[in-house]
Tab-separated table of C-alpha atoms in Angstrom:
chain	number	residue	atom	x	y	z
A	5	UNK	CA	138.762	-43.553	72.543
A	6	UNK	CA	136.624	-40.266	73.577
A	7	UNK	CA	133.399	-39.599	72.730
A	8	UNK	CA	131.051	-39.679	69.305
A	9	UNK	CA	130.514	-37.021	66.983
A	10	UNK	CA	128.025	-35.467	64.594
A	11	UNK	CA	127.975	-35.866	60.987
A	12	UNK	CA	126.334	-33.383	58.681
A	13	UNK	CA	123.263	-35.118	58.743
A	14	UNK	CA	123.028	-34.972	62.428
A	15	UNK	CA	123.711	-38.524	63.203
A	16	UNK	CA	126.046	-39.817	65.681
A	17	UNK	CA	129.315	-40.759	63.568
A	18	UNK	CA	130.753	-42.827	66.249
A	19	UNK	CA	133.414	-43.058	68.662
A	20	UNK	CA	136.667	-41.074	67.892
A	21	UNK	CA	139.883	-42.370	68.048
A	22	UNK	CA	143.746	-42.052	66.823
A	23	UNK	CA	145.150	-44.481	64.748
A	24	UNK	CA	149.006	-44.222	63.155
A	25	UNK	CA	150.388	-44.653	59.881
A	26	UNK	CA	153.576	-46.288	58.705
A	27	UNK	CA	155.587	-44.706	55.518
A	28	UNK	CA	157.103	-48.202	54.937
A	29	UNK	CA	160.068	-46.850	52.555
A	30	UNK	CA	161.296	-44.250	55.337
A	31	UNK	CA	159.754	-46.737	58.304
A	32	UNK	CA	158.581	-43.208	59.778
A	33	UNK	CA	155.751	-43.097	61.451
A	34	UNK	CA	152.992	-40.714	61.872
A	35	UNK	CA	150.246	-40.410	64.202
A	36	UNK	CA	146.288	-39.273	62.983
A	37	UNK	CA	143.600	-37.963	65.149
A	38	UNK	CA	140.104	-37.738	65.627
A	39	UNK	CA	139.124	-40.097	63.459
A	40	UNK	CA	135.991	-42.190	63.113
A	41	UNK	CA	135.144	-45.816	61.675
A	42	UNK	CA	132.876	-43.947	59.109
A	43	UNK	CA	135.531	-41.908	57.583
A	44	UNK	CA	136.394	-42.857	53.846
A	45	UNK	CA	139.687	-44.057	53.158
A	46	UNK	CA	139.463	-41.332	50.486
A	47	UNK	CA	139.449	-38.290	53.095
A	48	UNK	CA	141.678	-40.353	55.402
A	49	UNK	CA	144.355	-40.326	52.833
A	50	UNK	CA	143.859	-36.349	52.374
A	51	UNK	CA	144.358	-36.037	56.432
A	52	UNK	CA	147.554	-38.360	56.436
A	53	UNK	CA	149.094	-35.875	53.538
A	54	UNK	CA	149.690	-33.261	56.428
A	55	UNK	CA	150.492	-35.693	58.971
A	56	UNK	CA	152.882	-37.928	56.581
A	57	UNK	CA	153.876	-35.224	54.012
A	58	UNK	CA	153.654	-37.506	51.204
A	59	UNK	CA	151.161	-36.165	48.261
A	60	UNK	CA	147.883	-37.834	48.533
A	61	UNK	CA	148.536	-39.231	44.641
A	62	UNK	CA	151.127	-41.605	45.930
A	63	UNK	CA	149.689	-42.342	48.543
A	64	UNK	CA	149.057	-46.611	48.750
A	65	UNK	CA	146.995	-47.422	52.184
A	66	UNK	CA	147.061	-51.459	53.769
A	67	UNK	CA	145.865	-52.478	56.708
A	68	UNK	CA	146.955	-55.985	58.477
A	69	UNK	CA	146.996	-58.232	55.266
A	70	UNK	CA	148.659	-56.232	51.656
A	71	UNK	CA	145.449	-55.809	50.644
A	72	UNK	CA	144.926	-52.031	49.126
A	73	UNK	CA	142.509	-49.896	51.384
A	74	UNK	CA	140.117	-48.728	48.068
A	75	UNK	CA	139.110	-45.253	48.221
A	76	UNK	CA	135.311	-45.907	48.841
A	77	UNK	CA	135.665	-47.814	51.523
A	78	UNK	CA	135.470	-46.615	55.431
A	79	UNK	CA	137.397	-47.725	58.187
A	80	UNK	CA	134.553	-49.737	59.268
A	81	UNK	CA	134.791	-52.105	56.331
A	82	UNK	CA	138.453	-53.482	57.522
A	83	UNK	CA	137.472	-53.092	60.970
A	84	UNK	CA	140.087	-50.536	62.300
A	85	UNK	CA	140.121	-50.489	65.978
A	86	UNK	CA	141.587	-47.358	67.905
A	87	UNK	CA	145.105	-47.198	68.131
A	88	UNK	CA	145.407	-49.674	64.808
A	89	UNK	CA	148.901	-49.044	62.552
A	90	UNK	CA	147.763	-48.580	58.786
A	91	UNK	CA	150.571	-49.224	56.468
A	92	UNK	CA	151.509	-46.610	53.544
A	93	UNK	CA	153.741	-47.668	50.278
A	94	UNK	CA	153.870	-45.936	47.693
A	95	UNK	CA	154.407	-46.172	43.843
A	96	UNK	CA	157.485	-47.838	42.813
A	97	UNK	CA	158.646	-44.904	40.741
A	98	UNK	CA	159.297	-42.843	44.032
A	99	UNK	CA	160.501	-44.922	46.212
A	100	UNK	CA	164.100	-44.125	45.711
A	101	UNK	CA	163.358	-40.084	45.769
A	102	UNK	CA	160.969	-39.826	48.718
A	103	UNK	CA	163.987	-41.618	50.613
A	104	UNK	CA	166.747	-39.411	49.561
A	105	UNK	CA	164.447	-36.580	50.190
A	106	UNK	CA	163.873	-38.041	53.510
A	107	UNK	CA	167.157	-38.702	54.960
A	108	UNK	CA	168.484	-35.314	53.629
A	109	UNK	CA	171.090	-36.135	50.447
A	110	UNK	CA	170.690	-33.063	48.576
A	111	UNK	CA	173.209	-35.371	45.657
A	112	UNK	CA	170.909	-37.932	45.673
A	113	UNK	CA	167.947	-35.998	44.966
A	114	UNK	CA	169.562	-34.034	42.233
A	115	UNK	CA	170.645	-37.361	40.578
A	116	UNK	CA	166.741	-38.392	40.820
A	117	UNK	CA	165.549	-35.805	37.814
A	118	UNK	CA	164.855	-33.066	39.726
A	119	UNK	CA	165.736	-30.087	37.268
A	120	UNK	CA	164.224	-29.664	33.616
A	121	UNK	CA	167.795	-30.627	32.013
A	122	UNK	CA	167.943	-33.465	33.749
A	123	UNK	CA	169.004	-36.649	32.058
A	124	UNK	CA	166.917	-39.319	34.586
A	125	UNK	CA	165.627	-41.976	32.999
A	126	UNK	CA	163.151	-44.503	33.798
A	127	UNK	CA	161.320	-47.635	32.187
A	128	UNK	CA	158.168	-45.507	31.641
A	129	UNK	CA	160.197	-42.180	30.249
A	130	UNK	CA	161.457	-43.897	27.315
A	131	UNK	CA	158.621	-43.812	25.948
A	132	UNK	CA	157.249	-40.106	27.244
A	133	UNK	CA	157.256	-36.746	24.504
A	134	UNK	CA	159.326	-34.000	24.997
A	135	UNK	CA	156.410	-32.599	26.858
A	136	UNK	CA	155.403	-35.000	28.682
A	137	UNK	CA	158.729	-35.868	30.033
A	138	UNK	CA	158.780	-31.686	31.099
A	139	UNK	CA	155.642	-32.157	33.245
A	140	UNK	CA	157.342	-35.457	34.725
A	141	UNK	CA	160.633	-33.773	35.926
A	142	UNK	CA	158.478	-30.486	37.337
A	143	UNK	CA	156.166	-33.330	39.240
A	144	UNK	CA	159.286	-34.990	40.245
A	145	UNK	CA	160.743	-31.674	41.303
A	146	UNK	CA	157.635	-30.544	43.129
A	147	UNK	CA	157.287	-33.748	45.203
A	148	UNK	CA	160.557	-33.618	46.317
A	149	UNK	CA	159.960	-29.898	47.795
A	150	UNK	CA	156.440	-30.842	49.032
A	151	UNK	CA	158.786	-33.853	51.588
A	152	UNK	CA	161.581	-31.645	52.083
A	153	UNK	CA	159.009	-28.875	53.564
A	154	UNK	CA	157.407	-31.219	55.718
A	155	UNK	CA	160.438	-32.663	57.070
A	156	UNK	CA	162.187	-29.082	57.318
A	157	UNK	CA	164.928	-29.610	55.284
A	158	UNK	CA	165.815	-25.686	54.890
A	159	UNK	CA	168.622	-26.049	52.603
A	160	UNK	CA	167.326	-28.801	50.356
A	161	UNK	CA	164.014	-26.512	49.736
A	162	UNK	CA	166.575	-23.723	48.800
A	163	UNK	CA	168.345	-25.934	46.605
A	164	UNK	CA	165.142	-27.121	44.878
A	165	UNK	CA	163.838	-23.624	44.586
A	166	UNK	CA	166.927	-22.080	43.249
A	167	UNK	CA	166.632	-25.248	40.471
A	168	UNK	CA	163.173	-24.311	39.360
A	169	UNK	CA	160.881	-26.450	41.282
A	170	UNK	CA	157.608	-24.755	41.526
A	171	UNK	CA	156.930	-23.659	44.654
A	172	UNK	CA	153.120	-22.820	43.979
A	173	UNK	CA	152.478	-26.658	42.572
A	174	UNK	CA	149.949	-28.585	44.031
A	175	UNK	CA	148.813	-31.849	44.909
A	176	UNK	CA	145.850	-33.774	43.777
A	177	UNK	CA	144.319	-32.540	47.189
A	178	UNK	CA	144.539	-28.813	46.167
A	179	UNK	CA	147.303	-28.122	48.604
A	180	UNK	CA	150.867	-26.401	47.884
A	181	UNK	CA	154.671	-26.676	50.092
A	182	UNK	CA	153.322	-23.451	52.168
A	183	UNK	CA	150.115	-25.299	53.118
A	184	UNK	CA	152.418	-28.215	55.029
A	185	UNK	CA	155.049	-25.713	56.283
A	186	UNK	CA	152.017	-23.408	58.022
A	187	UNK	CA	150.097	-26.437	59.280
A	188	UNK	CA	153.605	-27.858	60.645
A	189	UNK	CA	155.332	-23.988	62.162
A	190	UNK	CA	158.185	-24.738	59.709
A	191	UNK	CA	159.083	-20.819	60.601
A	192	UNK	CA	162.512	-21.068	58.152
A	193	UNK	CA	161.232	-23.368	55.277
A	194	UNK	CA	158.428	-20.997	55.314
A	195	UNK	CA	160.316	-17.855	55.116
A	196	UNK	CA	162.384	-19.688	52.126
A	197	UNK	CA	158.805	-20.538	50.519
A	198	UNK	CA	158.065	-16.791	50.637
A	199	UNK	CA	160.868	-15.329	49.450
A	200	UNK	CA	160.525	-18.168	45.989
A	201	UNK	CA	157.513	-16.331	45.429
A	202	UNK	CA	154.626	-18.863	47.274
A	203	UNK	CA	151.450	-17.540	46.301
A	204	UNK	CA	149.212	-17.358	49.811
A	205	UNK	CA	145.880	-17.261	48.388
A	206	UNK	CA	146.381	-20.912	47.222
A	207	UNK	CA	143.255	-22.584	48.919
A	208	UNK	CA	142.910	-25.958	49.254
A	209	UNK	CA	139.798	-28.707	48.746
A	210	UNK	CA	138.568	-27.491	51.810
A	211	UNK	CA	138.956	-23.702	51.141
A	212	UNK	CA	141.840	-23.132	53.642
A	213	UNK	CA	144.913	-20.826	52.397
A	214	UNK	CA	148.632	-21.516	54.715
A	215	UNK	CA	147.139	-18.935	57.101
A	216	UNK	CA	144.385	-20.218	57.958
A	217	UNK	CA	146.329	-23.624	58.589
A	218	UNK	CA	148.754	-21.434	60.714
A	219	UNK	CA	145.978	-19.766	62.767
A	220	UNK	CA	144.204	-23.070	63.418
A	221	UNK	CA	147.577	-25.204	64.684
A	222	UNK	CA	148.557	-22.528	66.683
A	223	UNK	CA	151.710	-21.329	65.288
A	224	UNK	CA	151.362	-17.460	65.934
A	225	UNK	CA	155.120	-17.148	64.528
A	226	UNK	CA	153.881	-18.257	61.397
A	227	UNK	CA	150.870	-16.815	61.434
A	228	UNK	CA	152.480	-13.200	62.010
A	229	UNK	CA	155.325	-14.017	59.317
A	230	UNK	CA	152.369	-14.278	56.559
A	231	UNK	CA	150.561	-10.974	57.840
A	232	UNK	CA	153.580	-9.234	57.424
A	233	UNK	CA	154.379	-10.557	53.941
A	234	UNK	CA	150.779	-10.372	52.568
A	235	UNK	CA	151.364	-6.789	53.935
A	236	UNK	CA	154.338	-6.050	52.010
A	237	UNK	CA	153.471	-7.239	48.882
A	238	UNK	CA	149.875	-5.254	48.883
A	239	UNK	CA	151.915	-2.514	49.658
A	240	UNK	CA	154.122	-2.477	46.758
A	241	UNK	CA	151.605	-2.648	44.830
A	242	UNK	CA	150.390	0.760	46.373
A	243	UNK	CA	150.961	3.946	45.607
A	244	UNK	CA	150.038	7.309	46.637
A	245	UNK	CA	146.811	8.255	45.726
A	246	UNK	CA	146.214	11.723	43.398
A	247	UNK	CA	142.734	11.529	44.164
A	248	UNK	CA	142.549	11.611	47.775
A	249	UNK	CA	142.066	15.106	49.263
A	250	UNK	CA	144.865	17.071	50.714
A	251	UNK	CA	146.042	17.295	54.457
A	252	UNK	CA	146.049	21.035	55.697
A	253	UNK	CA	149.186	21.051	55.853
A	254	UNK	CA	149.877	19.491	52.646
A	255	UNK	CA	148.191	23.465	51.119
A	256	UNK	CA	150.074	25.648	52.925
A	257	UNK	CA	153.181	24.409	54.735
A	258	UNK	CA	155.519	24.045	51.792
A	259	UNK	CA	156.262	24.593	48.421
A	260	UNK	CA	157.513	21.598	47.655
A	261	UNK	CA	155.152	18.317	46.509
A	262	UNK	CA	156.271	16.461	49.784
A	263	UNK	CA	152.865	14.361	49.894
A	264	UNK	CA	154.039	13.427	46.240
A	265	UNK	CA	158.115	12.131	47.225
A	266	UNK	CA	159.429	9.800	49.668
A	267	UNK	CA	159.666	5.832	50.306
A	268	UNK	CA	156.622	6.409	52.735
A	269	UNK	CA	154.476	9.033	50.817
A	270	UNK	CA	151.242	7.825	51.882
A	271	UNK	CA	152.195	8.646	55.899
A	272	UNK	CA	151.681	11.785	57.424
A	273	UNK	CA	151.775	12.954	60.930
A	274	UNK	CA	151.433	16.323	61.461
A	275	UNK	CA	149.523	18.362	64.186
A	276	UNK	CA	146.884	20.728	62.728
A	277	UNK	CA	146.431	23.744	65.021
A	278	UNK	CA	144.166	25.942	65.408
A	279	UNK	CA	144.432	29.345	62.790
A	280	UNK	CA	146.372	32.700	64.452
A	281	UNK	CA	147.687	30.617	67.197
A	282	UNK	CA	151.354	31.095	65.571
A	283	UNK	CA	152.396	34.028	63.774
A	284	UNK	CA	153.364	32.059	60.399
A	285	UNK	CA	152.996	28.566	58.890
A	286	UNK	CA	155.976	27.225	59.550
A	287	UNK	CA	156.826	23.948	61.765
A	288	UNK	CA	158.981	26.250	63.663
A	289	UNK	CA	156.887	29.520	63.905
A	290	UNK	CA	156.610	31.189	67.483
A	291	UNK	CA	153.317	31.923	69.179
A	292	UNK	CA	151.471	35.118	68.011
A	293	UNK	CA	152.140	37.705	71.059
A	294	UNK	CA	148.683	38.930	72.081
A	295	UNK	CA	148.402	42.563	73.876
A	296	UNK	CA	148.115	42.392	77.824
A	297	UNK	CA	146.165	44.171	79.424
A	298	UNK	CA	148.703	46.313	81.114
A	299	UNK	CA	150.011	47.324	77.720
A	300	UNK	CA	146.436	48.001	76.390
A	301	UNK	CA	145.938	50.504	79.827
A	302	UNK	CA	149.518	52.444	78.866
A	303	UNK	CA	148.437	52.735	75.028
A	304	UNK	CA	145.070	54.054	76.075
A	305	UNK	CA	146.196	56.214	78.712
A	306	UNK	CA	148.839	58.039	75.876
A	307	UNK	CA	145.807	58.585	73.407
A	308	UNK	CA	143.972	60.277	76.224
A	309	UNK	CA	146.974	62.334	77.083
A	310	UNK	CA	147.491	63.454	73.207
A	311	UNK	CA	143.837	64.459	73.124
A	312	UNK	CA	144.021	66.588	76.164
A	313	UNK	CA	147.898	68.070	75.276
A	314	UNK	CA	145.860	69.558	72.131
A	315	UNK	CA	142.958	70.896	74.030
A	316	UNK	CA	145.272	72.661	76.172
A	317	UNK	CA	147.511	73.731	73.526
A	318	UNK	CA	144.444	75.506	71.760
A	319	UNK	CA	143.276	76.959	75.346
A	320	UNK	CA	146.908	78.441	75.781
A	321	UNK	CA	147.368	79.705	71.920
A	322	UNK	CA	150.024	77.637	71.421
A	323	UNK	CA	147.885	75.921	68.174
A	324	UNK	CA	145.300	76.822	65.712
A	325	UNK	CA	141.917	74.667	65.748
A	326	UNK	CA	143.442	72.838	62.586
A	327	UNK	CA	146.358	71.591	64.184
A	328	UNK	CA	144.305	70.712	66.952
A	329	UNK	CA	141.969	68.805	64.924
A	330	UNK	CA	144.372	67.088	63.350
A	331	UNK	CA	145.680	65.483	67.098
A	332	UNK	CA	142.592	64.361	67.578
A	333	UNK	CA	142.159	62.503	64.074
A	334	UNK	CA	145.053	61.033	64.746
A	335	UNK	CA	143.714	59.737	68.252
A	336	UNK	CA	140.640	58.734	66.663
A	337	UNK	CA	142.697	56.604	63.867
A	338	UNK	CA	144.315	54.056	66.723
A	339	UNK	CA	143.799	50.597	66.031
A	340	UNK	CA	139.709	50.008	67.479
A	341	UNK	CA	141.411	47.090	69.949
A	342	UNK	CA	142.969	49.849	71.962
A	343	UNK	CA	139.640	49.988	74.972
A	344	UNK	CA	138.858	52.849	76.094
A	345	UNK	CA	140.126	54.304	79.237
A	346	UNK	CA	137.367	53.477	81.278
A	347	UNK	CA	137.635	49.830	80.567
A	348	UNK	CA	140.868	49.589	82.649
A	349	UNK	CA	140.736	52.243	84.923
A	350	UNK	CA	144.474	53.398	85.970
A	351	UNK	CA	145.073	55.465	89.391
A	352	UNK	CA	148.060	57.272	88.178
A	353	UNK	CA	146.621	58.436	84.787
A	354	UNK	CA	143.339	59.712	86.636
A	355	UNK	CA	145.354	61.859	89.431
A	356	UNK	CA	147.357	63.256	86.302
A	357	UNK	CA	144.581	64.182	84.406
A	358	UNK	CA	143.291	65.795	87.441
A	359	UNK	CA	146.150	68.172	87.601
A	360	UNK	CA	146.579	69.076	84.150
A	361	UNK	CA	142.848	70.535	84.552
A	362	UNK	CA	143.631	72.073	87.792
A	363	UNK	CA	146.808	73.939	85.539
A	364	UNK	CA	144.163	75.093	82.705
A	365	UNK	CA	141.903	76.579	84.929
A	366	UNK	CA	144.416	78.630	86.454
């Protein structure tokens, strides 16, 4: 026994404790936790659906005597002491499939009117419509997959799904097969739930969905296993997106509507860099080569020595003044990066230009 709890209204509920619960027809039995005497037998029955794995409808709850537990009663009204076994039968109609289900007899359970063409017949569906009878079988059917689950029966599930039981049905408590195989880690029934097309925004009276079932018992596995399939699913019903602005890249780069094509059309990874640091657009362009400074001192120092070859062509007669102008247009066209001498002053081109003025004057 540990210690009370809170209700809603703030008053102590009283001591907690963990009782069990016998599935008479299987003679399985089930432990329940953190319960209180105040608890109705109501909500008790919608805990001992996880724990048991039998649907809460069937569910038939005694205590010591065969007296039914009534659903409006507490725990307190039979006097249920910590560590008491409570005693579950069930209707008489599903008796004999529960226990096939149970102990794993895939033949059994198909000869219990499992499938919609099955010809199972009871005292009750003799007298049933076409209809009606259809709703039985898928009940029937849906029970069966709702044990199997629990007890992780892999290849009975797949059996049952492959035969059209409906994997999305639910019980009266609001809860579906992937609810129980979540709250449980059944990693391989789950996966076999998934791919029979479980629906995992199913909530149940309480709100929860499998995940949330996963994430709260701890089973990461299972947890990760319905990320990754909510995942898929949301993206196949992606696509890429016309509206969505271009990537640089995506202008320029190629011809061809890549951002359009491809199994992964929405991914990109591509390294935008900054403009003129290659010499083209291409992935494999080389790096624009930038003049160095030595090269920028030998172009300048050949202007200079055009410019003064003229001049002293004129001096010596050699050339008219138009020809002469016409050198130094030319030196006057060179691309404006070329600096001017003075900006990188050179020994050797000085000394030269020295002597070639020594040479005029003489």
């Amino acid at each position: 026994m540990r210690k009370s709890t809170a209700t809603a209204n703030g008053k102590a509920a009283g001591p907690v404790f963990d009782i069990n619960v016998n599935v008479i027809v299987t003679n399985e039995q089930f432990p329940v936790k953190s319960v209180t005497k105040d608890v109705k037998i109501a909500d008790l029955k919608y805990r001992t659906e996880l724990a048991t794995g039998i649907p809460v409808q069937l569910q038939r709850l005694h205590y010591i005597d065969d007296g039914e537990m009534k659903d409006d009663q507490s725990l307190l009204s039979f006097n249920v002491v910590p560590g008491a076994l409570l005693k579950m039968k069930l209707w008489n109609e599903w008796n004999t499939l529960i226990e096939a289900v149970v102990r794993n007899k895939p033949d059994e359970v198909f000869a219990l009117g499992v499938t919609p063409d099955a010809n199972y017949k009871t005292a009750m569906s003799e007298y049933m419509s076409t209809d009606s009878k259809t709703k039985w079988l898928a009940e029937r059917a849906f029970v069966a997959l709702f044990v199997a689950t629990h007890r992780g029966h892999q290849s009975l599930c797949q059996k049952l799904i492959s035969s059209g039981a409906d994997v999305n049905g639910k019980t009266s408590s609001g809860r579906c097969a992937l609810h129980v195989a979540a709250s449980l880690g059944n990693d391989s029934v789950l996966l076999e739930l998934l791919a029979g097309g479980a629906d995992l925004s199913i909530k149940d009276r309480d709100g929860y969905t499998a995940m949330d079932l996963a994430k709260q018992n701890g089973h990461k596995n299972c947890h990760r296993q319905l990320i990754r399939f909510e995942w898929l699913n949301r993206s196949k019903k992606s696509g890429p997106r016309s509206d969505h602005p271009l990537f640089a890249h995506q202008y320029f780069d190629s011809s061809l509507k890549t951002h359009l094509q491809g199994s992964l059309a929405q991914m990109y990874c591509q390294q935008i860099l900054p403009p003129g640091e290659f010499e083209g657009t291409g992935l494999g362009a080389p790096r624009r080569r930038t003049n160095s400074p030595t090269s920028r001192k030998s172009l300048a120092s050949s202007c200079t020595e055009q410019k003064i070859d003229g001049d002293r062509e004129r001096e010596l007669g050699k050339c008219d003044d138009k020809q002469a102008n016409d050198i130094a247009a030319t030196v006057q066209a060179s691309p404006k990066a070329v600096p001017k001498v003075d900006e990188y002053p050179n020994e050797n081109s000085t000394k030269q230009h020295t002597r070639r003025q020594k040479n005029t004057t003489k």
